[in-house]
PDB file of C-alpha atoms in Angstrom:
ATOM      1  CA  UNK A   1     -24.634  -5.892  71.123  1.00 52.00           C
ATOM      2  CA  UNK A   2     -28.077  -4.325  70.989  1.00 50.00           C
ATOM      3  CA  UNK A   3     -29.828  -3.325  67.791  1.00 50.00           C
ATOM      4  CA  UNK A   4     -29.642   0.322  68.704  1.00 52.00           C
ATOM      5  CA  UNK A   5     -25.919   0.157  69.201  1.00 49.00           C
ATOM      6  CA  UNK A   6     -25.386  -1.379  65.748  1.00 52.00           C
ATOM      7  CA  UNK A   7     -27.435   1.296  64.061  1.00 51.00           C
ATOM      8  CA  UNK A   8     -25.455   4.076  65.731  1.00 51.00           C
ATOM      9  CA  UNK A   9     -22.115   2.518  64.647  1.00 53.00           C
ATOM     10  CA  UNK A  10     -23.297   2.274  61.050  1.00 50.00           C
ATOM     11  CA  UNK A  11     -24.313   5.896  61.125  1.00 53.00           C
ATOM     12  CA  UNK A  12     -20.888   6.889  62.484  1.00 52.00           C
ATOM     13  CA  UNK A  13     -19.149   4.931  59.720  1.00 52.00           C
ATOM     14  CA  UNK A  14     -21.175   6.719  57.081  1.00 53.00           C
ATOM     15  CA  UNK A  15     -20.303  10.074  58.607  1.00 50.00           C
ATOM     16  CA  UNK A  16     -16.589   9.235  59.146  1.00 53.00           C
ATOM     17  CA  UNK A  17     -14.491  11.368  56.739  1.00 52.00           C
ATOM     18  CA  UNK A  18     -11.698   8.790  56.688  1.00 53.00           C
ATOM     19  CA  UNK A  19     -14.013   6.179  55.299  1.00 49.00           C
ATOM     20  CA  UNK A  20     -15.092   8.540  52.544  1.00 51.00           C
ATOM     21  CA  UNK A  21     -11.448   9.323  51.626  1.00 53.00           C
ATOM     22  CA  UNK A  22     -10.600   5.639  51.471  1.00 46.00           C
ATOM     23  CA  UNK A  23     -13.484   4.991  49.137  1.00 50.00           C
ATOM     24  CA  UNK A  24     -12.432   7.790  46.779  1.00 55.00           C
ATOM     25  CA  UNK A  25      -8.810   6.536  46.804  1.00 49.00           C
ATOM     26  CA  UNK A  26      -9.885   3.055  45.788  1.00 45.00           C
ATOM     27  CA  UNK A  27     -12.016   4.438  42.963  1.00 47.00           C
ATOM     28  CA  UNK A  28      -9.151   6.602  41.669  1.00 47.00           C
ATOM     29  CA  UNK A  29      -6.664   3.733  41.939  1.00 48.00           C
ATOM     30  CA  UNK A  30      -8.923   1.569  39.831  1.00 49.00           C
ATOM     31  CA  UNK A  31      -9.171   4.311  37.196  1.00 49.00           C
ATOM     32  CA  UNK A  32      -5.401   4.901  36.865  1.00 48.00           C
ATOM     33  CA  UNK A  33      -4.597   1.868  34.640  1.00 48.00           C
ATOM     34  CA  UNK A  34      -7.379   2.853  32.287  1.00 47.00           C
ATOM     35  CA  UNK A  35      -5.958   6.358  31.962  1.00 45.00           C
ATOM     36  CA  UNK A  36      -2.426   5.058  31.452  1.00 44.00           C
ATOM     37  CA  UNK A  37      -3.587   2.728  28.688  1.00 43.00           C
ATOM     38  CA  UNK A  38      -5.454   5.553  27.010  1.00 44.00           C
ATOM     39  CA  UNK A  39      -2.445   7.825  27.280  1.00 46.00           C
ATOM     40  CA  UNK A  40      -0.187   5.125  25.871  1.00 47.00           C
ATOM     41  CA  UNK A  41      -2.423   4.572  22.855  1.00 45.00           C
ATOM     42  CA  UNK A  42      -2.593   8.273  22.225  1.00 47.00           C
ATOM     43  CA  UNK A  43       1.223   8.587  22.377  1.00 47.00           C
ATOM     44  CA  UNK A  44       1.832   5.688  19.935  1.00 51.00           C
ATOM     45  CA  UNK A  45      -0.682   7.051  17.486  1.00 48.00           C
ATOM     46  CA  UNK A  46       1.022  10.424  17.452  1.00 51.00           C
ATOM     47  CA  UNK A  47       4.416   8.774  16.808  1.00 52.00           C
ATOM     48  CA  UNK A  48       3.108   6.827  13.784  1.00 56.00           C
ATOM     49  CA  UNK A  49       1.549   9.954  12.354  1.00 59.00           C
ATOM     50  CA  UNK A  50       4.914  11.705  12.584  1.00 58.00           C
ATOM     51  CA  UNK A  51       6.698   8.867  10.784  1.00 58.00           C
ATOM     52  CA  UNK A  52       4.073   8.773   8.046  1.00 63.00           C
ATOM     53  CA  UNK A  53       4.327  12.507   7.502  1.00 60.00           C
ATOM     54  CA  UNK A  54       8.130  12.321   7.366  1.00 62.00           C
ATOM     55  CA  UNK A  55       7.977   9.489   4.803  1.00 62.00           C
ATOM     56  CA  UNK A  56       5.495  11.421   2.695  1.00 62.00           C
ATOM     57  CA  UNK A  57       7.732  14.492   2.804  1.00 59.00           C
ATOM     58  CA  UNK A  58      10.782  12.459   1.719  1.00 59.00           C
ATOM     59  CA  UNK A  59       8.857  10.867  -1.167  1.00 56.00           C
ATOM     60  CA  UNK A  60       7.572  14.244  -2.285  1.00 53.00           C
ATOM     61  CA  UNK A  61      11.107  15.648  -2.161  1.00 54.00           C
ATOM     62  CA  UNK A  62      12.409  12.803  -4.334  1.00 51.00           C
ATOM     63  CA  UNK A  63       9.631  13.173  -6.881  1.00 49.00           C
ATOM     64  CA  UNK A  64      10.272  16.885  -7.093  1.00 52.00           C
ATOM     65  CA  UNK A  65      13.891  16.338  -8.172  1.00 54.00           C
ATOM     66  CA  UNK A  66      14.223  16.193 -11.985  1.00 56.00           C
ATOM     67  CA  UNK A  67      15.399  12.908 -13.532  1.00 56.00           C
ATOM     68  CA  UNK A  68      18.844  13.017 -15.176  1.00 72.00           C
ATOM     69  CA  UNK A  69      18.595  13.689 -18.893  1.00 89.00           C
ATOM     70  CA  UNK A  70      20.896  12.810 -21.785  1.00 88.00           C
ATOM     71  CA  UNK A  71      21.619  15.390 -24.467  1.00 92.00           C
ATOM     72  CA  UNK A  72      19.758  14.924 -27.718  1.00 94.00           C
ATOM     73  CA  UNK A  73      21.536  13.545 -30.777  1.00 95.00           C
ATOM     74  CA  UNK A  74      22.605  16.191 -33.294  1.00 96.00           C
ATOM     75  CA  UNK A  75      21.444  14.367 -36.438  1.00 97.00           C
ATOM     76  CA  UNK A  76      18.009  12.841 -36.814  1.00 96.00           C
ATOM     77  CA  UNK A  77      18.119  11.301 -40.301  1.00 95.00           C
ATOM     78  CA  UNK A  78      20.283   9.885 -43.065  1.00 97.00           C
ATOM     79  CA  UNK A  79      20.491  10.732 -46.771  1.00 97.00           C
ATOM     80  CA  UNK A  80      19.360   8.319 -49.469  1.00 96.00           C
ATOM     81  CA  UNK A  81      22.279   5.826 -49.538  1.00 97.00           C
ATOM     82  CA  UNK A  82      22.746   5.534 -53.304  1.00 97.00           C
ATOM     83  CA  UNK A  83      22.756   9.330 -53.702  1.00 97.00           C
ATOM     84  CA  UNK A  84      25.538  10.232 -51.263  1.00 98.00           C
ATOM     85  CA  UNK A  85      28.205  10.337 -54.015  1.00 98.00           C
ATOM     86  CA  UNK A  86      28.347  12.558 -57.062  1.00 97.00           C
ATOM     87  CA  UNK A  87      28.079  10.948 -60.490  1.00 96.00           C
ATOM     88  CA  UNK A  88      31.566  12.213 -61.337  1.00 96.00           C
ATOM     89  CA  UNK A  89      32.981  10.476 -58.264  1.00 97.00           C
ATOM     90  CA  UNK A  90      31.273   7.221 -59.177  1.00 97.00           C
ATOM     91  CA  UNK A  91      32.598   7.452 -62.737  1.00 96.00           C
ATOM     92  CA  UNK A  92      36.122   7.884 -61.433  1.00 96.00           C
ATOM     93  CA  UNK A  93      35.996   5.137 -58.808  1.00 97.00           C
ATOM     94  CA  UNK A  94      33.772   2.541 -60.493  1.00 97.00           C
ATOM     95  CA  UNK A  95      33.793   3.324 -64.245  1.00 93.00           C
ATOM     96  CA  UNK A  96      30.613   2.377 -66.106  1.00 87.00           C
ATOM     97  CA  UNK A  97      29.143   0.799 -62.993  1.00 92.00           C
ATOM     98  CA  UNK A  98      25.506  -0.155 -62.993  1.00 88.00           C
ATOM     99  CA  UNK A  99      23.021   1.573 -60.709  1.00 90.00           C
ATOM    100  CA  UNK A 100      23.956   1.241 -57.067  1.00 95.00           C
ATOM    101  CA  UNK A 101      22.547  -1.653 -55.060  1.00 96.00           C
ATOM    102  CA  UNK A 102      20.892  -0.377 -51.915  1.00 96.00           C
ATOM    103  CA  UNK A 103      21.299  -2.554 -48.851  1.00 94.00           C
ATOM    104  CA  UNK A 104      18.255  -3.866 -47.029  1.00 91.00           C
ATOM    105  CA  UNK A 105      17.217  -1.894 -43.952  1.00 88.00           C
ATOM    106  CA  UNK A 106      14.117  -1.984 -41.770  1.00 87.00           C
ATOM    107  CA  UNK A 107      14.836   1.548 -40.540  1.00 90.00           C
ATOM    108  CA  UNK A 108      16.299   3.833 -43.193  1.00 89.00           C
ATOM    109  CA  UNK A 109      16.504   6.705 -40.708  1.00 91.00           C
ATOM    110  CA  UNK A 110      18.976   4.699 -38.625  1.00 96.00           C
ATOM    111  CA  UNK A 111      21.003   2.686 -41.111  1.00 97.00           C
ATOM    112  CA  UNK A 112      21.600   2.586 -44.843  1.00 97.00           C
ATOM    113  CA  UNK A 113      24.093   1.490 -47.448  1.00 98.00           C
ATOM    114  CA  UNK A 114      24.776   1.213 -51.163  1.00 98.00           C
ATOM    115  CA  UNK A 115      27.380  -0.602 -53.269  1.00 98.00           C
ATOM    116  CA  UNK A 116      28.712  -0.404 -56.835  1.00 98.00           C
ATOM    117  CA  UNK A 117      31.070  -2.591 -58.854  1.00 96.00           C
ATOM    118  CA  UNK A 118      32.652  -2.375 -62.282  1.00 96.00           C
ATOM    119  CA  UNK A 119      34.865  -4.458 -64.553  1.00 94.00           C
ATOM    120  CA  UNK A 120      36.920  -2.582 -67.115  1.00 89.00           C
ATOM    121  CA  UNK A 121      37.793  -5.201 -69.711  1.00 87.00           C
ATOM    122  CA  UNK A 122      41.021  -4.578 -71.580  1.00 81.00           C
ATOM    123  CA  UNK A 123      40.823  -7.634 -73.808  1.00 82.00           C
ATOM    124  CA  UNK A 124      43.954  -9.775 -73.915  1.00 80.00           C
ATOM    125  CA  UNK A 125      45.634  -7.411 -71.460  1.00 83.00           C
ATOM    126  CA  UNK A 126      43.194  -8.434 -68.744  1.00 89.00           C
ATOM    127  CA  UNK A 127      40.756  -6.271 -66.821  1.00 93.00           C
ATOM    128  CA  UNK A 128      40.470  -3.945 -63.894  1.00 95.00           C
ATOM    129  CA  UNK A 129      37.949  -4.720 -61.164  1.00 96.00           C
ATOM    130  CA  UNK A 130      36.616  -2.138 -58.703  1.00 97.00           C
ATOM    131  CA  UNK A 131      34.151  -2.460 -55.854  1.00 98.00           C
ATOM    132  CA  UNK A 132      32.817   0.419 -53.739  1.00 98.00           C
ATOM    133  CA  UNK A 133      30.504   0.379 -50.733  1.00 98.00           C
ATOM    134  CA  UNK A 134      29.182   3.160 -48.504  1.00 98.00           C
ATOM    135  CA  UNK A 135      27.375   2.357 -45.267  1.00 98.00           C
ATOM    136  CA  UNK A 136      25.940   4.698 -42.636  1.00 98.00           C
ATOM    137  CA  UNK A 137      24.801   4.069 -39.078  1.00 98.00           C
ATOM    138  CA  UNK A 138      23.083   6.711 -36.947  1.00 98.00           C
ATOM    139  CA  UNK A 139      22.834   6.501 -33.163  1.00 98.00           C
ATOM    140  CA  UNK A 140      20.024   7.930 -31.059  1.00 97.00           C
ATOM    141  CA  UNK A 141      20.707   9.257 -27.577  1.00 96.00           C
ATOM    142  CA  UNK A 142      19.560   6.785 -24.951  1.00 94.00           C
ATOM    143  CA  UNK A 143      18.877   7.373 -21.251  1.00 92.00           C
ATOM    144  CA  UNK A 144      20.611   4.152 -20.204  1.00 93.00           C
ATOM    145  CA  UNK A 145      23.365   3.937 -22.848  1.00 94.00           C
ATOM    146  CA  UNK A 146      24.335   7.592 -23.202  1.00 96.00           C
ATOM    147  CA  UNK A 147      24.385  10.369 -25.836  1.00 97.00           C
ATOM    148  CA  UNK A 148      24.333   9.508 -29.525  1.00 97.00           C
ATOM    149  CA  UNK A 149      27.735  10.989 -30.335  1.00 97.00           C
ATOM    150  CA  UNK A 150      29.400   8.871 -27.637  1.00 97.00           C
ATOM    151  CA  UNK A 151      27.732   5.713 -28.946  1.00 98.00           C
ATOM    152  CA  UNK A 152      28.883   6.649 -32.448  1.00 98.00           C
ATOM    153  CA  UNK A 153      32.429   7.246 -31.193  1.00 98.00           C
ATOM    154  CA  UNK A 154      32.508   3.770 -29.625  1.00 98.00           C
ATOM    155  CA  UNK A 155      31.235   2.209 -32.841  1.00 98.00           C
ATOM    156  CA  UNK A 156      33.764   4.188 -34.878  1.00 98.00           C
ATOM    157  CA  UNK A 157      36.607   2.738 -32.827  1.00 98.00           C
ATOM    158  CA  UNK A 158      35.204  -0.781 -33.237  1.00 98.00           C
ATOM    159  CA  UNK A 159      34.897  -0.363 -37.008  1.00 98.00           C
ATOM    160  CA  UNK A 160      38.536   0.687 -37.295  1.00 98.00           C
ATOM    161  CA  UNK A 161      39.652  -2.247 -35.180  1.00 98.00           C
ATOM    162  CA  UNK A 162      37.526  -4.677 -37.185  1.00 98.00           C
ATOM    163  CA  UNK A 163      39.148  -3.469 -40.410  1.00 98.00           C
ATOM    164  CA  UNK A 164      42.596  -3.819 -38.842  1.00 98.00           C
ATOM    165  CA  UNK A 165      41.789  -7.377 -37.815  1.00 97.00           C
ATOM    166  CA  UNK A 166      40.457  -8.604 -41.187  1.00 96.00           C
ATOM    167  CA  UNK A 167      41.254 -12.267 -41.634  1.00 95.00           C
ATOM    168  CA  UNK A 168      44.172 -13.038 -43.989  1.00 95.00           C
ATOM    169  CA  UNK A 169      44.919  -9.334 -44.443  1.00 97.00           C
ATOM    170  CA  UNK A 170      48.524  -8.542 -45.364  1.00 96.00           C
ATOM    171  CA  UNK A 171      50.533  -5.335 -44.946  1.00 96.00           C
ATOM    172  CA  UNK A 172      47.917  -3.664 -42.738  1.00 98.00           C
ATOM    173  CA  UNK A 173      48.440   0.076 -42.340  1.00 97.00           C
ATOM    174  CA  UNK A 174      46.309   2.647 -40.541  1.00 98.00           C
ATOM    175  CA  UNK A 175      46.448   6.429 -40.810  1.00 98.00           C
ATOM    176  CA  UNK A 176      44.315   9.386 -39.698  1.00 98.00           C
ATOM    177  CA  UNK A 177      42.286  11.253 -42.309  1.00 98.00           C
ATOM    178  CA  UNK A 178      42.097  15.032 -42.024  1.00 96.00           C
ATOM    179  CA  UNK A 179      39.117  17.207 -42.903  1.00 96.00           C
ATOM    180  CA  UNK A 180      36.492  14.471 -42.858  1.00 98.00           C
ATOM    181  CA  UNK A 181      33.863  14.701 -40.151  1.00 97.00           C
ATOM    182  CA  UNK A 182      34.848  14.876 -36.499  1.00 98.00           C
ATOM    183  CA  UNK A 183      37.304  11.995 -36.808  1.00 98.00           C
ATOM    184  CA  UNK A 184      38.325   9.605 -39.567  1.00 98.00           C
ATOM    185  CA  UNK A 185      40.856   6.851 -40.279  1.00 98.00           C
ATOM    186  CA  UNK A 186      41.883   4.821 -43.319  1.00 98.00           C
ATOM    187  CA  UNK A 187      42.909   1.187 -42.981  1.00 98.00           C
ATOM    188  CA  UNK A 188      44.815  -0.230 -45.979  1.00 98.00           C
ATOM    189  CA  UNK A 189      45.731  -3.861 -46.621  1.00 98.00           C
ATOM    190  CA  UNK A 190      45.837  -6.470 -49.358  1.00 96.00           C
ATOM    191  CA  UNK A 191      44.093  -9.790 -49.791  1.00 95.00           C
ATOM    192  CA  UNK A 192      45.388 -12.479 -52.095  1.00 93.00           C
ATOM    193  CA  UNK A 193      42.689 -14.511 -53.826  1.00 91.00           C
ATOM    194  CA  UNK A 194      42.726 -16.947 -56.700  1.00 88.00           C
ATOM    195  CA  UNK A 195      41.573 -14.179 -59.059  1.00 87.00           C
ATOM    196  CA  UNK A 196      44.457 -11.910 -58.059  1.00 88.00           C
ATOM    197  CA  UNK A 197      45.694  -9.542 -55.361  1.00 93.00           C
ATOM    198  CA  UNK A 198      43.031  -7.164 -54.096  1.00 96.00           C
ATOM    199  CA  UNK A 199      44.067  -3.841 -52.622  1.00 97.00           C
ATOM    200  CA  UNK A 200      41.551  -2.911 -49.937  1.00 98.00           C
ATOM    201  CA  UNK A 201      40.900   0.551 -48.470  1.00 98.00           C
ATOM    202  CA  UNK A 202      38.487   1.081 -45.588  1.00 98.00           C
ATOM    203  CA  UNK A 203      37.755   4.630 -44.464  1.00 98.00           C
ATOM    204  CA  UNK A 204      35.780   5.027 -41.249  1.00 98.00           C
ATOM    205  CA  UNK A 205      34.511   8.511 -40.395  1.00 98.00           C
ATOM    206  CA  UNK A 206      32.322   9.891 -37.627  1.00 98.00           C
ATOM    207  CA  UNK A 207      30.330  13.094 -37.822  1.00 98.00           C
ATOM    208  CA  UNK A 208      28.332  13.837 -34.665  1.00 97.00           C
ATOM    209  CA  UNK A 209      26.191  10.738 -34.010  1.00 98.00           C
ATOM    210  CA  UNK A 210      26.650   9.132 -37.453  1.00 98.00           C
ATOM    211  CA  UNK A 211      29.386   6.741 -38.570  1.00 98.00           C
ATOM    212  CA  UNK A 212      30.178   6.431 -42.280  1.00 98.00           C
ATOM    213  CA  UNK A 213      32.214   3.480 -43.564  1.00 98.00           C
ATOM    214  CA  UNK A 214      33.597   3.413 -47.106  1.00 98.00           C
ATOM    215  CA  UNK A 215      35.046   0.164 -48.458  1.00 98.00           C
ATOM    216  CA  UNK A 216      36.898   0.372 -51.748  1.00 98.00           C
ATOM    217  CA  UNK A 217      39.026  -2.277 -53.389  1.00 97.00           C
ATOM    218  CA  UNK A 218      40.565  -2.964 -56.757  1.00 96.00           C
ATOM    219  CA  UNK A 219      42.421  -5.743 -58.517  1.00 96.00           C
ATOM    220  CA  UNK A 220      44.046  -6.432 -61.867  1.00 94.00           C
ATOM    221  CA  UNK A 221      42.549  -9.619 -63.265  1.00 93.00           C
ATOM    222  CA  UNK A 222      43.565 -11.976 -66.072  1.00 90.00           C
ATOM    223  CA  UNK A 223      47.083 -10.618 -66.233  1.00 87.00           C
ATOM    224  CA  UNK A 224      46.367  -6.902 -65.826  1.00 92.00           C
ATOM    225  CA  UNK A 225      48.547  -4.989 -63.366  1.00 92.00           C
ATOM    226  CA  UNK A 226      47.611  -4.587 -59.702  1.00 92.00           C
ATOM    227  CA  UNK A 227      46.291  -1.081 -58.963  1.00 95.00           C
ATOM    228  CA  UNK A 228      48.333   1.300 -56.835  1.00 96.00           C
ATOM    229  CA  UNK A 229      47.235   1.191 -53.179  1.00 96.00           C
ATOM    230  CA  UNK A 230      47.990   4.891 -52.619  1.00 96.00           C
ATOM    231  CA  UNK A 231      45.721   5.898 -55.508  1.00 97.00           C
ATOM    232  CA  UNK A 232      42.922   3.708 -54.195  1.00 98.00           C
ATOM    233  CA  UNK A 233      43.308   5.164 -50.698  1.00 98.00           C
ATOM    234  CA  UNK A 234      43.092   8.684 -52.082  1.00 97.00           C
ATOM    235  CA  UNK A 235      39.888   7.841 -53.960  1.00 98.00           C
ATOM    236  CA  UNK A 236      38.356   6.140 -50.917  1.00 98.00           C
ATOM    237  CA  UNK A 237      39.029   9.206 -48.763  1.00 98.00           C
ATOM    238  CA  UNK A 238      37.408  11.407 -51.403  1.00 98.00           C
ATOM    239  CA  UNK A 239      34.298   9.225 -51.332  1.00 98.00           C
ATOM    240  CA  UNK A 240      34.177   9.280 -47.524  1.00 98.00           C
ATOM    241  CA  UNK A 241      34.388  13.069 -47.439  1.00 98.00           C
ATOM    242  CA  UNK A 242      31.486  13.347 -49.905  1.00 98.00           C
ATOM    243  CA  UNK A 243      29.398  10.856 -47.943  1.00 98.00           C
ATOM    244  CA  UNK A 244      29.959  12.760 -44.692  1.00 98.00           C
ATOM    245  CA  UNK A 245      28.989  16.006 -46.429  1.00 98.00           C
ATOM    246  CA  UNK A 246      25.776  14.337 -47.622  1.00 98.00           C
ATOM    247  CA  UNK A 247      24.923  13.360 -44.047  1.00 98.00           C
ATOM    248  CA  UNK A 248      25.377  16.894 -42.727  1.00 97.00           C
ATOM    249  CA  UNK A 249      23.466  18.366 -45.657  1.00 97.00           C
ATOM    250  CA  UNK A 250      20.541  16.003 -45.048  1.00 96.00           C
ATOM    251  CA  UNK A 251      20.336  17.393 -41.518  1.00 96.00           C
ATOM    252  CA  UNK A 252      20.451  21.028 -42.556  1.00 92.00           C
ATOM    253  CA  UNK A 253      24.129  21.608 -41.811  1.00 76.00           C
ATOM    254  CA  UNK A 254      27.053  22.435 -44.076  1.00 61.00           C
ATOM    255  CA  UNK A 255      29.914  21.787 -41.667  1.00 51.00           C
ATOM    256  CA  UNK A 256      31.272  18.314 -42.394  1.00 47.00           C
ATOM    257  CA  UNK A 257      34.948  18.606 -41.611  1.00 47.00           C
ATOM    258  CA  UNK A 258      37.244  19.585 -38.816  1.00 40.00           C
ATOM    259  CA  UNK A 259      40.837  20.883 -38.996  1.00 37.00           C
ATOM    260  CA  UNK A 260      42.387  17.756 -37.565  1.00 37.00           C
ATOM    261  CA  UNK A 261      41.374  14.322 -36.313  1.00 37.00           C
ATOM    262  CA  UNK A 262      40.317  14.129 -32.696  1.00 37.00           C
ATOM    263  CA  UNK A 263      42.209  12.381 -29.920  1.00 37.00           C
ATOM    264  CA  UNK A 264      39.904   9.391 -30.146  1.00 37.00           C
ATOM    265  CA  UNK A 265      40.807   9.038 -33.812  1.00 38.00           C
ATOM    266  CA  UNK A 266      44.507   9.025 -33.003  1.00 40.00           C
ATOM    267  CA  UNK A 267      44.089   6.479 -30.258  1.00 39.00           C
ATOM    268  CA  UNK A 268      42.012   4.143 -32.418  1.00 41.00           C
ATOM    269  CA  UNK A 269      44.431   4.257 -35.323  1.00 41.00           C
ATOM    270  CA  UNK A 270      47.334   3.337 -33.094  1.00 39.00           C
ATOM    271  CA  UNK A 271      45.555   0.414 -31.445  1.00 39.00           C
ATOM    272  CA  UNK A 272      46.518  -3.130 -32.274  1.00 38.00           C
ATOM    273  CA  UNK A 273      44.386  -5.163 -34.706  1.00 39.00           C
ATOM    274  CA  UNK A 274      41.339  -6.713 -33.149  1.00 40.00           C
ATOM    275  CA  UNK A 275      41.026 -10.475 -33.218  1.00 37.00           C
ATOM    276  CA  UNK A 276      37.932 -12.431 -32.444  1.00 37.00           C
TER     277      UNK A 276
END
C-alpha cells in the first residue's frame, strides 16, 4: 500500500463518526464504576447519620423523663430520749429512780434511747424491782428501699415478732393497743430467773416513720410478791403513749394517736412468735 493511501485511510478514521462514538462509550464505561462507588459511599454515610440522629433523639427523650421519686418522710428528728416521759410517770413506774441512762448513739436524729431502774426495799418483806426502757428509731425515705413510713412499718412488725420470740419466755400474749400512734401492740410474758419471776411488758408503737419501743418489767425479790402483769401492762402502755406524743411534738405536730390500730398492727399481733 502506498504512503498516500495510508494517509487517506487515517484521515477517514479520524473523521468517521462511529469511531468517535466508540471512543466516548469506552470513556463513559470506565467512569461508571467510579460513580457507583461514590454513590455507594454517599448512601452509606446518609444511613449512618440517620441512625446517629435517631439514637440522639432517643437518649434525649429518656433524659427528659423525670426519675421516679419517693415521698419524703414525715418526721425529721427525735426528742431528747431521757425527756420523753413526764416526771410523774417516772415516779409511778420506777419510784425513786436515778437519772435516766441515755443509750449511746452516733446519730441522735435517727436513733435514741433511755433507761431507768429502781429497787423499792421493804426490809424483811423483800423488795420490788422495776426496770423501764424507751427506745426510738427513725427511718429516712430512701430511693432504693422506699418511703420512711413503710420502712418503719416493716421494723415495727419485726420488733413485735422479736418480743414474741424471746428466749425462755412463758405465757406469751399479744394484744393491740388503741390510741397510740398509727399502730401499736403490747407483748406480755414472764421470765423466771434465780432472783424471782419477772413480768415483762413490751409495747411497740409506730407513728409515721418512727418506731417507739417501751420495755417495762417488774419482780418481787427476797420474798416480796410478784407484781400484777395487767398493772404493768397498763403502765407500759401509758409510757408508750407519752413517748409517741413526745415524738410528734418534737416535729411540730400534736396528733399522736389514731382511733384504732391499723390492719398491719392486727396482722403482726396475730403472727406466730419469731424464732431465729
